[in-house]
Every structure is written in structure tokens, then in C-alpha cells.
Coordinates of C-alpha atoms and ligand atoms in Angstrom, one line a residue:
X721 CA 109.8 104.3 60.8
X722 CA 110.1 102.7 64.1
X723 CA 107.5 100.5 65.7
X724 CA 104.8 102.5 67.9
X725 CA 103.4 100.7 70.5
X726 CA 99.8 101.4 71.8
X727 CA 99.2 101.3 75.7
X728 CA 95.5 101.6 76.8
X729 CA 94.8 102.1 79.9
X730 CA 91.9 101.3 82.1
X731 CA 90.4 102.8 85.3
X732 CA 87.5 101.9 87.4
X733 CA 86.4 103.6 89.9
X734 CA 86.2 106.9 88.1
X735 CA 83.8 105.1 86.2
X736 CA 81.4 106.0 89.6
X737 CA 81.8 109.8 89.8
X738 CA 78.7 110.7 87.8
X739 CA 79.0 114.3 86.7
X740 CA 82.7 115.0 87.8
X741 CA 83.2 111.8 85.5
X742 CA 85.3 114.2 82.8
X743 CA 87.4 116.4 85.5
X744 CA 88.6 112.6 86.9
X745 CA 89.9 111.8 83.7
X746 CA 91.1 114.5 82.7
X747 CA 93.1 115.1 86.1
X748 CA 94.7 110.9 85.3
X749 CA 95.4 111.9 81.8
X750 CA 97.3 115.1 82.8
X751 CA 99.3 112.8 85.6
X752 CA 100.0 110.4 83.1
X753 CA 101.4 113.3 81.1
X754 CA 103.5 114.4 84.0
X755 CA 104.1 110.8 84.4
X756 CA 106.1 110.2 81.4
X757 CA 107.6 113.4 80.5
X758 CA 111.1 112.9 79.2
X759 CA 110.0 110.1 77.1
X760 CA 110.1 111.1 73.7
X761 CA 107.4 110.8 71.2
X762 CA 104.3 110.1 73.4
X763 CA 100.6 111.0 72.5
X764 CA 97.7 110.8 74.3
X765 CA 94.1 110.4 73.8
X766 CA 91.0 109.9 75.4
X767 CA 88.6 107.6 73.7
X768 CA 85.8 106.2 75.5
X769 CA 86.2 105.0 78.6
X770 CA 89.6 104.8 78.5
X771 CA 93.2 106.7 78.5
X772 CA 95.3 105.2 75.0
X773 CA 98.9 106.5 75.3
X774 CA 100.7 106.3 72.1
X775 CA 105.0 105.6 72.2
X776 CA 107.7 104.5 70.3
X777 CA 108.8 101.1 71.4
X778 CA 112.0 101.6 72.6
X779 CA 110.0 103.7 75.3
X780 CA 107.1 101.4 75.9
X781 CA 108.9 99.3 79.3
X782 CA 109.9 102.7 80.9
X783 CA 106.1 104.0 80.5
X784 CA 104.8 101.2 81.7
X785 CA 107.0 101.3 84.4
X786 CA 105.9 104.9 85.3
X787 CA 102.2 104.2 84.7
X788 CA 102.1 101.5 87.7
X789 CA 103.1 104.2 89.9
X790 CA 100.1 106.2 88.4
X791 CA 97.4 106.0 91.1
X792 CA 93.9 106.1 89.6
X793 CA 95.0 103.5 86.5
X794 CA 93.3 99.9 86.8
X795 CA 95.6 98.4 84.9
X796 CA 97.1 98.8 81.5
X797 CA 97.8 97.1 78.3
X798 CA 101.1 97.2 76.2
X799 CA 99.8 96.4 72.5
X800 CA 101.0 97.0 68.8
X801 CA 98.6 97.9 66.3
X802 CA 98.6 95.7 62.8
X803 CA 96.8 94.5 60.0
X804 CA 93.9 91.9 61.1
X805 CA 96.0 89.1 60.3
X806 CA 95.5 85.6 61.9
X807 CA 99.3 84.3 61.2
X808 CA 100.5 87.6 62.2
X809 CA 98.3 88.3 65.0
X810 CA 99.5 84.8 66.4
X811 CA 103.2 85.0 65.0
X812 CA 102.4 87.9 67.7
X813 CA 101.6 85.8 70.6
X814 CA 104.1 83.6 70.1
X815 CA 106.9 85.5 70.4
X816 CA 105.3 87.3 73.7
X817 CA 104.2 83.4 75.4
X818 CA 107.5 81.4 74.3
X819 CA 109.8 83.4 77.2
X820 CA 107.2 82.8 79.7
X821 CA 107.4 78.7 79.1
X822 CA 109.0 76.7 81.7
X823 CA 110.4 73.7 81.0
X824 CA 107.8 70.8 82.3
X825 CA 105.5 73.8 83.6
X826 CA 102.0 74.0 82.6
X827 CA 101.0 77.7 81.3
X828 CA 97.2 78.4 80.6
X829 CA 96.5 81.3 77.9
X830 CA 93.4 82.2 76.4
X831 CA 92.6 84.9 73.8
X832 CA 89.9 87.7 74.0
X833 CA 88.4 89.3 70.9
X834 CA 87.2 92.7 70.9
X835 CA 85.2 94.0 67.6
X836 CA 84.4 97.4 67.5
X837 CA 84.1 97.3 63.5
X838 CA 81.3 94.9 63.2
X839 CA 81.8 95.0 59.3
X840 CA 84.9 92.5 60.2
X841 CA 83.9 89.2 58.5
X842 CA 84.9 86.7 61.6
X843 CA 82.8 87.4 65.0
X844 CA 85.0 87.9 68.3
X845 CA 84.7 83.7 69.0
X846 CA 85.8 83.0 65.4
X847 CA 89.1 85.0 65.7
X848 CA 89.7 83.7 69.1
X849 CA 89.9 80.3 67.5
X850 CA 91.4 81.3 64.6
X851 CA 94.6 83.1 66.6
X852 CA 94.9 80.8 69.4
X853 CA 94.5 77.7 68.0
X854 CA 97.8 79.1 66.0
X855 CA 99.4 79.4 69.0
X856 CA 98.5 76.6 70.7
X857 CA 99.8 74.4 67.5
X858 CA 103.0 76.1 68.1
X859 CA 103.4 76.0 71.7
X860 CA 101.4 72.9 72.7
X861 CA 104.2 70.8 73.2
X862 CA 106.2 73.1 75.2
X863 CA 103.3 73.0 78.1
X864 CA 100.9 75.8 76.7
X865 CA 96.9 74.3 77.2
X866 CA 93.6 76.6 76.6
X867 CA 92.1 78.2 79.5
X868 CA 89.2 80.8 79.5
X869 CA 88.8 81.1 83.3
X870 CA 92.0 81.0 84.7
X871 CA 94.9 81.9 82.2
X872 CA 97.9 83.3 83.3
X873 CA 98.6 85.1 80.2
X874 CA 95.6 86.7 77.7
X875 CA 96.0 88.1 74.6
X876 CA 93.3 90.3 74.1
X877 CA 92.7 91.4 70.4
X878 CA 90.8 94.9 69.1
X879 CA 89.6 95.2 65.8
X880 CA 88.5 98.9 65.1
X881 CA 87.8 100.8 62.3
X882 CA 90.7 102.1 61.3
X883 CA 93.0 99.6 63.3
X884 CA 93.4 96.5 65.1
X885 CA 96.0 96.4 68.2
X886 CA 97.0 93.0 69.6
X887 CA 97.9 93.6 73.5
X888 CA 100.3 91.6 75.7
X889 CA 98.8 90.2 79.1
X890 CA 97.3 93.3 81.6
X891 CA 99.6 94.4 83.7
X892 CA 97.8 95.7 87.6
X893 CA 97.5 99.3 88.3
X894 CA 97.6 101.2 91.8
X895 CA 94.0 101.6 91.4
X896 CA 92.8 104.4 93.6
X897 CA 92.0 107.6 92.6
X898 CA 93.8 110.4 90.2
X899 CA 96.2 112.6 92.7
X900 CA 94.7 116.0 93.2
X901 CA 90.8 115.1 92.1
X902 CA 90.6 115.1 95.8
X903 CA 92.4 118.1 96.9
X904 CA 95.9 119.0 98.9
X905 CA 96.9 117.5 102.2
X906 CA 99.8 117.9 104.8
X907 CA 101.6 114.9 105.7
X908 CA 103.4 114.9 109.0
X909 CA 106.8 112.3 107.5
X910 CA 109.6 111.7 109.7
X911 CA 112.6 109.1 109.0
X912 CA 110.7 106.1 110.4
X913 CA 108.5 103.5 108.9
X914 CA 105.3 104.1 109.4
X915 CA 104.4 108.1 108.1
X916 CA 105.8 107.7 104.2
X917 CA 103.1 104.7 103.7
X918 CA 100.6 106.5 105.1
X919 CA 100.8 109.2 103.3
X920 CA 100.8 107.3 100.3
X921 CA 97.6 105.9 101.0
X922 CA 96.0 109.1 101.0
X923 CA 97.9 110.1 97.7
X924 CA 96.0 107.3 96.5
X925 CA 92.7 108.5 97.5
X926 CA 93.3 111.6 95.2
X927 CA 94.8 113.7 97.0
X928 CA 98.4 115.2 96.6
X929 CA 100.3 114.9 99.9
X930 CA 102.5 117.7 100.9
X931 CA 105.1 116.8 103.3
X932 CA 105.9 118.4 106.8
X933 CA 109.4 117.2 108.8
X934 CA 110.1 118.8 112.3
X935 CA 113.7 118.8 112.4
X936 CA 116.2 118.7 115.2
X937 CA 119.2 118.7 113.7
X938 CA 121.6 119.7 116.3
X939 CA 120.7 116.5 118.0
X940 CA 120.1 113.9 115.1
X941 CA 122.3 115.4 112.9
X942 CA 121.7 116.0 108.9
X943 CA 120.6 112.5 109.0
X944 CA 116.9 112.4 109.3
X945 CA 116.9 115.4 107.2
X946 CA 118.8 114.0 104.2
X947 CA 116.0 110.6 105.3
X948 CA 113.3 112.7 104.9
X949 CA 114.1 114.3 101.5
X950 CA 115.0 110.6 100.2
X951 CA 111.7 109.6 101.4
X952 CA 110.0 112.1 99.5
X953 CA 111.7 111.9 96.7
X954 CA 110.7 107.8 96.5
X955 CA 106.9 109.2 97.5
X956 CA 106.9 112.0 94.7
X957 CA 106.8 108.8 92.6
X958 CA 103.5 108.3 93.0
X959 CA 102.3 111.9 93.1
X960 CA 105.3 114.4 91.6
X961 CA 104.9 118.3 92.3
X962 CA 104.5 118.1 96.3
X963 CA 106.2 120.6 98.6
X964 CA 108.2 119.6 102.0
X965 CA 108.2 121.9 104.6
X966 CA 111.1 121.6 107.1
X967 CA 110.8 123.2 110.8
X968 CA 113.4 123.9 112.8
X969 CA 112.0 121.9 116.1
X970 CA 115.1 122.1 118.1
X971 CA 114.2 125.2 120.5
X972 CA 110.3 124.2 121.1
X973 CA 111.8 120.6 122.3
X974 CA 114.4 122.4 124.6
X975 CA 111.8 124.1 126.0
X976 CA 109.7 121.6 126.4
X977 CA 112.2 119.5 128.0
X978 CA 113.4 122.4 130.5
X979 CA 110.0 123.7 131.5
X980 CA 107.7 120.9 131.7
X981 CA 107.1 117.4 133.5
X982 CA 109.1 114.7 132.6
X983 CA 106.6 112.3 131.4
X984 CA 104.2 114.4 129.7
X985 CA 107.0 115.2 127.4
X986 CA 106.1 113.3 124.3
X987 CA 102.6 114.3 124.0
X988 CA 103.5 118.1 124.3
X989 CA 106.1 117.7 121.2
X990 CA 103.4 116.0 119.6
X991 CA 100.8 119.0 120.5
X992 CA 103.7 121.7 118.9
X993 CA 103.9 119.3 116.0
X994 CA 100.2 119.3 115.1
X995 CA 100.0 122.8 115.7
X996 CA 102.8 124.2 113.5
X997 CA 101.0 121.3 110.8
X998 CA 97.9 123.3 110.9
X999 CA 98.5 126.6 110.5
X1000 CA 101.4 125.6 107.4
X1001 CA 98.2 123.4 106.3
X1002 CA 95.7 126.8 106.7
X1003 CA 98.0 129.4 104.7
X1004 CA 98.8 127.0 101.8
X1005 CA 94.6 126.0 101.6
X1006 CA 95.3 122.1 102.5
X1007 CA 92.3 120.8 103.9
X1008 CA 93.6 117.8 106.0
X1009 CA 96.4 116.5 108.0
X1010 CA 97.7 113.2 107.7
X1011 CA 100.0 110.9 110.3
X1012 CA 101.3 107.6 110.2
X1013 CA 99.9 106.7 113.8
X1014 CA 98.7 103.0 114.7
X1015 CA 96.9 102.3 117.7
X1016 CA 98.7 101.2 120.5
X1017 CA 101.6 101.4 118.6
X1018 CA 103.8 103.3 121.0
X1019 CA 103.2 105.2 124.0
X1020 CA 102.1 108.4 122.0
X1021 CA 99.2 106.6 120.3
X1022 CA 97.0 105.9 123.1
X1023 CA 93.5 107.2 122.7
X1024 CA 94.2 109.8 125.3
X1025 CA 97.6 111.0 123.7
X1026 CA 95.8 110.6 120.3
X1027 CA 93.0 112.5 121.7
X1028 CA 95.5 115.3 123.2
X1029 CA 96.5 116.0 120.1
X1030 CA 93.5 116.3 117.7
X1031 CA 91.4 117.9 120.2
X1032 CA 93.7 121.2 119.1
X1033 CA 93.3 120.9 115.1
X1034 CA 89.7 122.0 113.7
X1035 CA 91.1 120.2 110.4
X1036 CA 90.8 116.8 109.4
X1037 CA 93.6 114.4 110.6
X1038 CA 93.7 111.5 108.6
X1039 CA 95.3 108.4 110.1
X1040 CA 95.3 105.8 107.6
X1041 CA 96.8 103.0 109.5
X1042 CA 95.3 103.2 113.0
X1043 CA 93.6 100.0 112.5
X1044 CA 97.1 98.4 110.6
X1045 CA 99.3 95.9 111.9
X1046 CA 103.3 96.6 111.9
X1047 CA 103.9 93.6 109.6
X1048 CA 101.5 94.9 107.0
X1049 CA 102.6 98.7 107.2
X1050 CA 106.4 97.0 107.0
X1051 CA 105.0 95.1 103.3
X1052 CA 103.7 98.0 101.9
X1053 CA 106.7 100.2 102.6
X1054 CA 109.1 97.5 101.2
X1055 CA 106.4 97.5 97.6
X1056 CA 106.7 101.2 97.9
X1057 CA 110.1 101.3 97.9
X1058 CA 110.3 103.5 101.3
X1059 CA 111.1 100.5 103.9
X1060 CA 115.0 100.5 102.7
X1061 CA 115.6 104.4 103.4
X1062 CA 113.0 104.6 106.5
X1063 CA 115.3 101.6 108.3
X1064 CA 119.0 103.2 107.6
X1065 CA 120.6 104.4 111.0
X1066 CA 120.5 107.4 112.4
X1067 CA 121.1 109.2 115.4
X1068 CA 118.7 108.9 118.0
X1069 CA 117.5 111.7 120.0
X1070 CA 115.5 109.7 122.3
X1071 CA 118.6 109.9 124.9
X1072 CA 118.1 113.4 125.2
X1073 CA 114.7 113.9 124.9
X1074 CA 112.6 111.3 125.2
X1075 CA 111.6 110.8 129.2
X1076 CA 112.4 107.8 131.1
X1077 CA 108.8 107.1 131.4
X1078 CA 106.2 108.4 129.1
X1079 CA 102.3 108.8 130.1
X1080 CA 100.2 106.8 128.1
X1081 CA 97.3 108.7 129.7
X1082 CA 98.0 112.3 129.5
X1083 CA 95.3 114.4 131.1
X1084 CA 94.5 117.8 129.4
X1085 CA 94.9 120.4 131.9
X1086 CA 98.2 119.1 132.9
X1087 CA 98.9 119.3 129.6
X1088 CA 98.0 122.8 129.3
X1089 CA 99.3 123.7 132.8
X1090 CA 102.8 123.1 131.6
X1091 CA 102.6 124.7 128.2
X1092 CA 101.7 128.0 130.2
X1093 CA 105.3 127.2 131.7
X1094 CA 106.6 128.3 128.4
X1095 CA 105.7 130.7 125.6
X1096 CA 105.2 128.1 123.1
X1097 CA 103.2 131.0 120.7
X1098 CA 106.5 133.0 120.3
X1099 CA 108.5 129.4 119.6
X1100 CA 106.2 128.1 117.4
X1101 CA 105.8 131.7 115.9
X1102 CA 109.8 131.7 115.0
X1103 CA 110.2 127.8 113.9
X1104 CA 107.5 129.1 110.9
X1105 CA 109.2 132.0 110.0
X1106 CA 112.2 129.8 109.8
X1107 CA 110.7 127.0 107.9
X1108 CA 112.7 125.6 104.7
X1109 CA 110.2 124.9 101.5
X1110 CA 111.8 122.5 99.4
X1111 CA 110.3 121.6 95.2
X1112 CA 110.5 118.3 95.6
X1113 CA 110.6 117.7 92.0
X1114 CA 113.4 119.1 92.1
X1115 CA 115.2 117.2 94.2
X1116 CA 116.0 114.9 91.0
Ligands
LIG242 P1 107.0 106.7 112.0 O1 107.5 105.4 111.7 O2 106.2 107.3 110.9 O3 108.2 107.6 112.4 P2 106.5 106.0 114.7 O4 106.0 104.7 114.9 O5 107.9 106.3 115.0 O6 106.1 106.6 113.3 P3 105.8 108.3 116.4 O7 107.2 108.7 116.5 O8 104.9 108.3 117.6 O9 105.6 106.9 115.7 O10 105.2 109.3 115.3 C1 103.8 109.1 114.9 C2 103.6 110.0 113.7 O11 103.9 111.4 114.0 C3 104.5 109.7 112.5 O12 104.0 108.6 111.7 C4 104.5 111.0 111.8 O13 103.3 111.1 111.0 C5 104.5 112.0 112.9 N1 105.9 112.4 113.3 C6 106.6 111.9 114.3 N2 107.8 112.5 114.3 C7 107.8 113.4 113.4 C8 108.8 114.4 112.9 N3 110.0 114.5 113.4 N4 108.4 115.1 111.8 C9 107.2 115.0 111.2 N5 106.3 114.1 111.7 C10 106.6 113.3 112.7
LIG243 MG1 109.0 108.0 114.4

């Protein structure tokens, strides 16, 4: 028989959700499910307080790789269940510890006793002692020293009923909440930076982030569209069974250009933008928008262009990092994995489209005085019907 390994894993802040408690779990078991289909052999369970996920070992390093992108876990443990053995349990620990010793470093462990079966003849301190003074006597010389407080690896220890497990150090969740406990969102992504990390912070706030990308392809070429699908791919990570929608923006920014004044430009794509966002969000039932805008960023995120643009939506628009510096939006992209697609080349359309010099401080009836210059219904109207829907599952 091969060796099964036993992963338990922890969440927190569902602990706060009174009567919904059992619809949050159950919504992070099902996406840990989802999570680690294709791995062969895994079982799931819900005991108290916490999600155990059964595997063979061969597959336990690939589902704990998938179950950090999991948002809603705490943090998980990798663990093998055995007989309550003290040589064993530290014979264990030793072979965990030993790769993690530097030569001349210091490395501070401790080991944490669990006893669910309180007919076990040692209490939780006694086995502490009795395992990792084991270890210690093995490892001592080779920089390993005690510490309760502050150790850097802990080997916890369960003794249940039926089993004891023996778990290798916790390794950090996303934390957050499960995806979809919160309900369905539209994402406005483009190619750039900034949009795929905001949407994953509201992925990670329970919600499952559906992606919008107004394309102008004749312009930019397949580039930002081939971006764009890469980018969701790397966010589907995090969430899996999202949608992008793909509008054809060429003709509305034609328009634009051709009809109205030069530097109110920017603002007015921006306007189209949230529209079209809307009414996709209203027919599919998603109940917020969500944009990667930052204060002051650029010339569109003033307050007044901000403000031209939500004044249109009735829904929701989420803007996770308006209060976020670049450097930190530029970290979490790189831990996310987006930063490396989001900062690829690609053909710019700002030569074409993008005004000389672009208001900061748009004023509303000028606004509106040049959209009556063109029958931006009938545009936005077509750019719908002619909307792509991509699975992006199964992009791969
Ligand atoms: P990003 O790095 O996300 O592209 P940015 O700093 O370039 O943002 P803007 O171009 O002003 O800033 O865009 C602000 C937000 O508007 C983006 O974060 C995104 O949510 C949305 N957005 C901009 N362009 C597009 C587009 N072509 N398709 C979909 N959404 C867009
Ligand atoms: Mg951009």
C-alpha cells in the first residue's frame, strides 16, 4: 500500500460567520475539491473546525501547492498518520528538521501535543518531552536548540482515537474568504499592472471575479488580447470557473476620437467602458464592478474623472487599490505571478488615441455635450452583441 498523507487545513475567519458558518465551509471544501482535481486518490472530510484532505504521498507537494492558492485556508498542515510511537514519532522529525540545518546556523523547533483521546497514558507536555528531546539528542550538535515562542519549525502532534498524525511545520494560507460565499463580480482587466491584482483582492473577499477586456485590436494588435487571456488564466488560479468577456472597443474609440474634444477623450472611453461593464454585469446577475484604479495615479483617476465615471453605474464599483502605492500593487503582482505577463510589450495605442493633453478635471455637461455628438447607444448596443465569452477553465 502506499503511504497516505493527511493535510488538515485551517481557516479563521469563517470561524466569525455565525449562522452561515456551514455554507462557508462547505463553499472552501467544494474549492478545495475543484482545487485539486486531477490528483488521484484524494478524500475529503470535514471534522470540527477544520477541512482534513486525505492523499497519497506522491500527491501531497502538488496539493499543497494548489491549496496556497485556495483563498479562505489559514494555513495547512502536511502530516502522516502512525502509531503513537515516541522513536517513531521523532525518527519522524528528524528526517523532516535534518534538510533544514545549516551548517553553523542556529534553528529553533519546538513540538506541540494535541490529545483528543484523553485515555492516552502521557499528557500533551509529557509527549512533547518525550519526542523532542529525541530529536534534539539527534540534532543538537548540528545547531538544533528548544524554543516554545519563537521556533522556526513545529512539529505539532495529534493523538485521536482512532489515529495519531504527526504534521510537518504550517505552511501560510491566502486567508480571506472562500470564492463565491460572497457572490459574482465583473472585473474591468486590461494588459497592465494594476487591474489583475485588484481583482484578486476581491476574489479574496469571496467573491468570484468575472473578467471584462475592451479590445482594440486593429490598433494594439492580438497582443493585449492574448495578455489578457494569460492574465486570466494566472488569476483563474486563485478562483477557477470565471468567464471573460471581450468587447470589440475599436469603433466606440473612433468615434470618440472623431466627434468629441481632444482632451476630454480619456474620460469618455472610460464612461463607454463602465457602461458596457454594467449592463454585461446586470444580464449575468453580478452585483459589483471592480477596477484596478489608484488615486492620482494617472490623469483618468482624478476624483473628478473618477467621479465622471461612477456617477453613471447604480452598481457597486469596487476599487481595491485607490489608497495603494505603485510599489506595493508591483509586489503583489510579482507574488501573484501576473507582474511577468502584465509588463511584456505591446503595442501602444496611446499614439492614436490618447490626446496630447488629457483633463484631469472633466466637467459633466461637457462631458455629456460631446457624447450627444455621437450615438454612443447604437455603438455600445453593437460592441455587446459582438462580445466574445471565453470558459476560462478552459483555456488550459
Ligand atoms: P492597469 O495597469 O490595470 O491597466 P492603469 O494604471 O493603466 O491600470 P488606466 O489605463 O487608467 O490605468 O485604467 C484604470 C483601470 O481601468 C484599469 O485598472 C482597469 O480596471 C480598467 N481598464 C483600463 N483599460 C481597460 C481595458 N482596455 N479593458 C478593460 N479594463 C480596462
Ligand atoms: Mg492600463
Amino acid at each position: 500500500m502506499t503511504q497516505q498523507c493527511t493535510i488538515l487545513v485551517r481557516y479563521d475567519e469563517i470561524g466569525l460567520k455565525g449562522k452561515n458558518r456551514s455554507m462557508f465551509i462547505n463553499r472552501l471544501a467544494d474549492n478545495i475539491r475543484h482545487a485539486l482535481k486531477g490528483l488521484d486518490g484524494i478524500a475529503i472530510q470535514k471534522p470540527h473546525g477544520r477541512i482534513r484532505v486525505d492523499c497519497p504521498m506522491e500527491a501531497a507537494d502538488a496539493a499543497g501547492q494548489r491549496l496556497a492558492c485556495v483563498p479562505g485556508v489559514a494555513s495547512f498542515s502536511l502530516g502522516v498518520a502512525m502509531e503513537p510511537d515516541f522513536e517513531k514519532m521523532a525518527e519522524l522529525g528528524v528526517q523532516w528538521i535534518e534538510p533544514l540545518l545549516n551548517h553553523g546556523k542556529h534553528l529553533k523547533f519546538c513540538v506541540k501535543t494535541k490529545r483528543a483521546d484523553k485515555r492516552f497514558p502521557q499528557t500533551s507536555t509529557e509527549v512533547n518531552y518525550e519526542v523532542g528531546s529525541r530529536i534534539l539528542g539527534r540534532l543538537h550538535e548540528r545547531g538544533l536548540e528548544v524554543d516554545i515562542d519563537h521556533a522556526d519549525f513545529t512539529l505539532e502532534i495529534e493523538i485521536g482515537q482512532e489515529h495519531t498524525v504527526v504534521f510537518k511545520n504550517r505552511i501560510a494560507g491566502l486567508r480571506g474568504l472562500p470564492v463565491g460565499s460572497s457572490g459574482e463580480v465583473l472585473g474591468l482587466i486590461s494588459g497592465g499592472i494594476d487591474s489583475p491584482v485588484a481583482l484578486f483582492r476581491i476574489m479574496k473577499r469571496g467573491c468570484r471575479v468575472h473578467g471584462i477586456f475592451f479590445d482594440n485590436q486593429p490598433y494594439m494588435g492580438r497582443g493585449g488580447y492574448d495578455k489578457v487571456k494569460r492574465l486570466s488564466r494566472q488569476l483563474n488560479r486563485y478562483q477557477s470557473r470565471a468567464r471573460l468577456y471581450v468587447v470589440p472597443f475599436e469603433t466606440i474609440q473612433e468615434s470618440i476620437r472623431d466627434h468629441c474634444r481632444a482632451p476630454n477623450r480619456v474620460v469618455l472611453y472610460r464612461r463607454m467602458m463602465y457602461r458596457i461593464a454594467q449592463s454585461v454585469a446586470e444580464k449575468q446577475g453580478y452585483l459589483g464592478l471592480v477596477t484596478g484604479e489608484s488615486l492620482g495615479q494617472v490623469a483618468s483617476q482624478t476624483l473628478e474623472n473618477l467621479n465622471a465615471v461612477s456617477g453613471l453605474v447604480a452598481l457597486s464599483v469596487f476599487r481595491p487599490l485607490i489608497g495603494t502605492d505603485k510599489n506595493e500593487i508591483i509586489r503583489q503582482a510579482k507574488e501573484l505571478g501576473t507582474y511577468e505577463i502584465s509588463i511584456e510589450p505591446q503595442p501602444d495605442c496611446c499614439s492614436v488615441f490618447m490626446p496630447p493633453n488629457p483633463t484631469t478635471k472633466s466637467k459633466i455637461h461637457e462631458l455629456e455635450e460631446d457624447e450627444a455628438r455621437y450615438s454612443w447607444q447604437e455603438l455600445m448596443q453593437s460592441a455587446i452583441e459582438k462580445m466574445e465569452i471565453i470558459e476560462v477553465d478552459e483555456l488550459g
